[in-house]
GROMACS .gro file of C-alpha atoms in nm:
model
  149
    1ARG     CA    1  -0.245  -0.937   0.883
    2SER     CA    2  -0.057  -1.291   0.931
    3SER     CA    3  -0.123  -1.320   0.522
    4TYR     CA    4  -0.026  -0.978   0.473
    5LEU     CA    5   0.293  -1.019   0.666
    6ASP     CA    6   0.333  -1.341   0.489
    7ALA     CA    7   0.296  -1.189   0.145
    8VAL     CA    8   0.565  -0.908   0.197
    9VAL     CA    9   0.822  -1.164   0.312
   10ALA     CA   10   0.765  -1.392   0.010
   11GLU     CA   11   0.772  -1.068  -0.194
   12LEU     CA   12   1.117  -0.991  -0.023
   13GLY     CA   13   1.237  -1.344  -0.067
   14ARG     CA   14   1.169  -1.312  -0.477
   15GLN     CA   15   1.352  -1.010  -0.499
   16ARG     CA   16   1.681  -1.132  -0.368
   17GLY     CA   17   1.877  -1.085  -0.681
   18PRO     CA   18   2.092  -0.775  -0.740
   19GLY     CA   19   1.915  -0.457  -0.879
   20GLU     CA   20   1.550  -0.597  -0.826
   21CYS     CA   21   1.400  -0.335  -0.616
   22SER     CA   22   1.075  -0.223  -0.810
   23SER     CA   23   0.771  -0.345  -0.548
   24THR     CA   24   0.576  -0.092  -0.374
   25LEU     CA   25   0.354  -0.123  -0.062
   26ALA     CA   26   0.077   0.133  -0.012
   27LEU     CA   27  -0.181   0.185   0.275
   28LEU     CA   28  -0.495   0.338   0.132
   29GLN     CA   29  -0.746   0.436   0.423
   30VAL     CA   30  -1.060   0.569   0.328
   31VAL     CA   31  -1.147   0.918   0.495
   32THR     CA   32  -1.429   1.099   0.686
   33LEU     CA   33  -1.654   0.791   0.780
   34THR     CA   34  -1.868   0.814   1.069
   35SER     CA   35  -1.995   0.462   1.100
   36GLU     CA   36  -1.883   0.091   1.096
   37ALA     CA   37  -2.116   0.018   0.798
   38GLN     CA   38  -1.984   0.321   0.592
   39ALA     CA   39  -1.649   0.198   0.677
   40GLU     CA   40  -1.739  -0.168   0.560
   41SER     CA   41  -1.883  -0.012   0.250
   42ALA     CA   42  -1.623   0.223   0.137
   43VAL     CA   43  -1.359  -0.050   0.190
   44SER     CA   44  -1.536  -0.283  -0.040
   45GLU     CA   45  -1.596  -0.040  -0.322
   46LEU     CA   46  -1.235   0.000  -0.270
   47VAL     CA   47  -1.143  -0.304  -0.362
   48ARG     CA   48  -1.378  -0.371  -0.598
   49THR     CA   49  -1.269  -0.099  -0.795
   50LEU     CA   50  -0.864  -0.175  -0.702
   51ARG     CA   51  -0.961  -0.514  -0.871
   52SER     CA   52  -1.137  -0.356  -1.207
   53ILE     CA   53  -0.838  -0.094  -1.231
   54ALA     CA   54  -0.523  -0.280  -1.104
   55GLN     CA   55  -0.637  -0.621  -1.228
   56ASP     CA   56  -0.342  -0.868  -1.144
   57GLN     CA   57  -0.106  -0.581  -1.024
   58ALA     CA   58  -0.202  -0.548  -0.667
   59MET     CA   59  -0.257  -0.769  -0.401
   60PRO     CA   60  -0.512  -0.625  -0.145
   61PHE     CA   61  -0.532  -0.700   0.238
   62ARG     CA   62  -0.801  -0.592   0.483
   63TYR     CA   63  -0.508  -0.381   0.732
   64ASP     CA   64  -0.771  -0.199   0.967
   65ARG     CA   65  -1.168  -0.118   0.975
   66ASP     CA   66  -1.095   0.165   0.729
   67THR     CA   67  -0.779   0.087   0.545
   68VAL     CA   68  -0.652  -0.161   0.283
   69ALA     CA   69  -0.312  -0.213   0.225
   70LEU     CA   70  -0.135  -0.301  -0.096
   71LEU     CA   71   0.123  -0.532  -0.208
   72LEU     CA   72   0.252  -0.397  -0.587
   73PRO     CA   73   0.525  -0.635  -0.708
   74HIS     CA   74   0.689  -0.503  -0.993
   75MET     CA   75   0.536  -0.178  -0.978
   76ASP     CA   76   0.765   0.130  -0.907
   77VAL     CA   77   0.667   0.477  -0.704
   78PRO     CA   78   0.526   0.637  -1.026
   79GLU     CA   79   0.309   0.355  -1.148
   80THR     CA   80   0.172   0.338  -0.777
   81GLU     CA   81   0.091   0.696  -0.744
   82ALA     CA   82  -0.065   0.660  -1.089
   83LEU     CA   83  -0.281   0.360  -0.961
   84VAL     CA   84  -0.381   0.604  -0.659
   85GLY     CA   85  -0.476   0.861  -0.913
   86ARG     CA   86  -0.684   0.659  -1.091
   87LEU     CA   87  -0.879   0.500  -0.773
   88ARG     CA   88  -0.906   0.885  -0.662
   89GLU     CA   89  -1.124   0.933  -0.994
   90VAL     CA   90  -1.296   0.640  -0.967
   91LEU     CA   91  -1.417   0.687  -0.626
   92GLU     CA   92  -1.466   1.043  -0.622
   93PRO     CA   93  -1.803   1.065  -0.764
   94ILE     CA   94  -1.918   0.831  -0.480
   95ALA     CA   95  -1.811   1.070  -0.240
   96ILE     CA   96  -1.497   0.796  -0.076
   97THR     CA   97  -1.196   1.040  -0.039
   98LEU     CA   98  -0.836   0.836  -0.013
   99THR     CA   99  -0.521   0.923   0.201
  100ALA     CA  100  -0.227   0.719   0.068
  101GLY     CA  101   0.103   0.631   0.215
  102ILE     CA  102   0.362   0.439  -0.048
  103ALA     CA  103   0.710   0.278   0.016
  104GLN     CA  104   0.926   0.128  -0.192
  105VAL     CA  105   1.080  -0.161  -0.139
  106GLY     CA  106   1.476  -0.162  -0.048
  107PRO     CA  107   1.762  -0.331  -0.108
  108SER     CA  108   1.794  -0.603   0.195
  109ASN     CA  109   2.181  -0.717   0.151
  110GLY     CA  110   2.195  -0.995   0.440
  111VAL     CA  111   1.887  -0.886   0.604
  112GLU     CA  112   1.640  -1.152   0.716
  113PRO     CA  113   1.312  -1.100   0.494
  114GLU     CA  114   1.120  -1.105   0.812
  115ASP     CA  115   1.333  -0.809   0.966
  116ALA     CA  116   1.319  -0.614   0.584
  117ALA     CA  117   0.947  -0.717   0.587
  118THR     CA  118   0.850  -0.541   0.892
  119GLU     CA  119   1.085  -0.246   0.826
  120TRP     CA  120   0.886  -0.219   0.482
  121ILE     CA  121   0.544  -0.209   0.668
  122ASN     CA  122   0.661   0.034   0.918
  123ARG     CA  123   0.762   0.295   0.663
  124VAL     CA  124   0.459   0.215   0.458
  125ALA     CA  125   0.244   0.308   0.803
  126ARG     CA  126   0.447   0.596   0.873
  127ALA     CA  127   0.387   0.739   0.522
  128LEU     CA  128   0.039   0.675   0.596
  129ALA     CA  129   0.042   0.864   0.924
  130MET     CA  130   0.263   1.134   0.715
  131ALA     CA  131   0.019   1.157   0.440
  132ALA     CA  132  -0.286   1.217   0.663
  133THR     CA  133  -0.151   1.590   0.757
  134LEU     CA  134  -0.063   1.705   0.395
  135PRO     CA  135  -0.311   1.875   0.207
  136GLU     CA  136  -0.258   1.608  -0.118
  137ARG     CA  137  -0.322   1.339   0.160
  138LEU     CA  138  -0.068   1.116  -0.039
  139CYS     CA  139   0.319   1.057   0.094
  140THR     CA  140   0.593   0.824  -0.054
  141LEU     CA  141   0.878   0.752   0.107
  142PRO     CA  142   1.207   0.610  -0.045
  143PRO     CA  143   1.364   0.296  -0.001
  144ALA     CA  144   1.581   0.273   0.308
  145PRO     CA  145   1.978   0.233   0.307
  146ALA     CA  146   2.073  -0.143   0.265
  147SER     CA  147   2.171  -0.154   0.604
  148ILE     CA  148   1.854  -0.058   0.762
  149ALA     CA  149   1.598  -0.241   0.506
   0.00000   0.00000   0.00000
């Protein structure tokens, strides 16, 4: 996870300019897996599919046994939601169901990149937890106010 945190901090450092808040983070969790081998296979297929669909746009990181974190530089929420939709369409025939939490980067005026990264990572984790309770299994959280981000 340290490489995930490092990449998020670097992305926030890159977006220091005013009005540059176009990146999103997503957590994609494969659903209803009963064994470690099934989870490993599903996550591998998710990453393979993601690389073919998103090409160079997405930076995937292993987040947990059944979850992939995606840092999506220069992608706003509608584009990220569309990407999740495409992933679901491709993975559905092989019985992989996704739960997705999405959070857009917020302005980080005067906040240290590490603190802003922690807030962003926590927000996308909350979005994933909320998504698991929703019928569409997708939750997007807006950027936090500048004073928090």
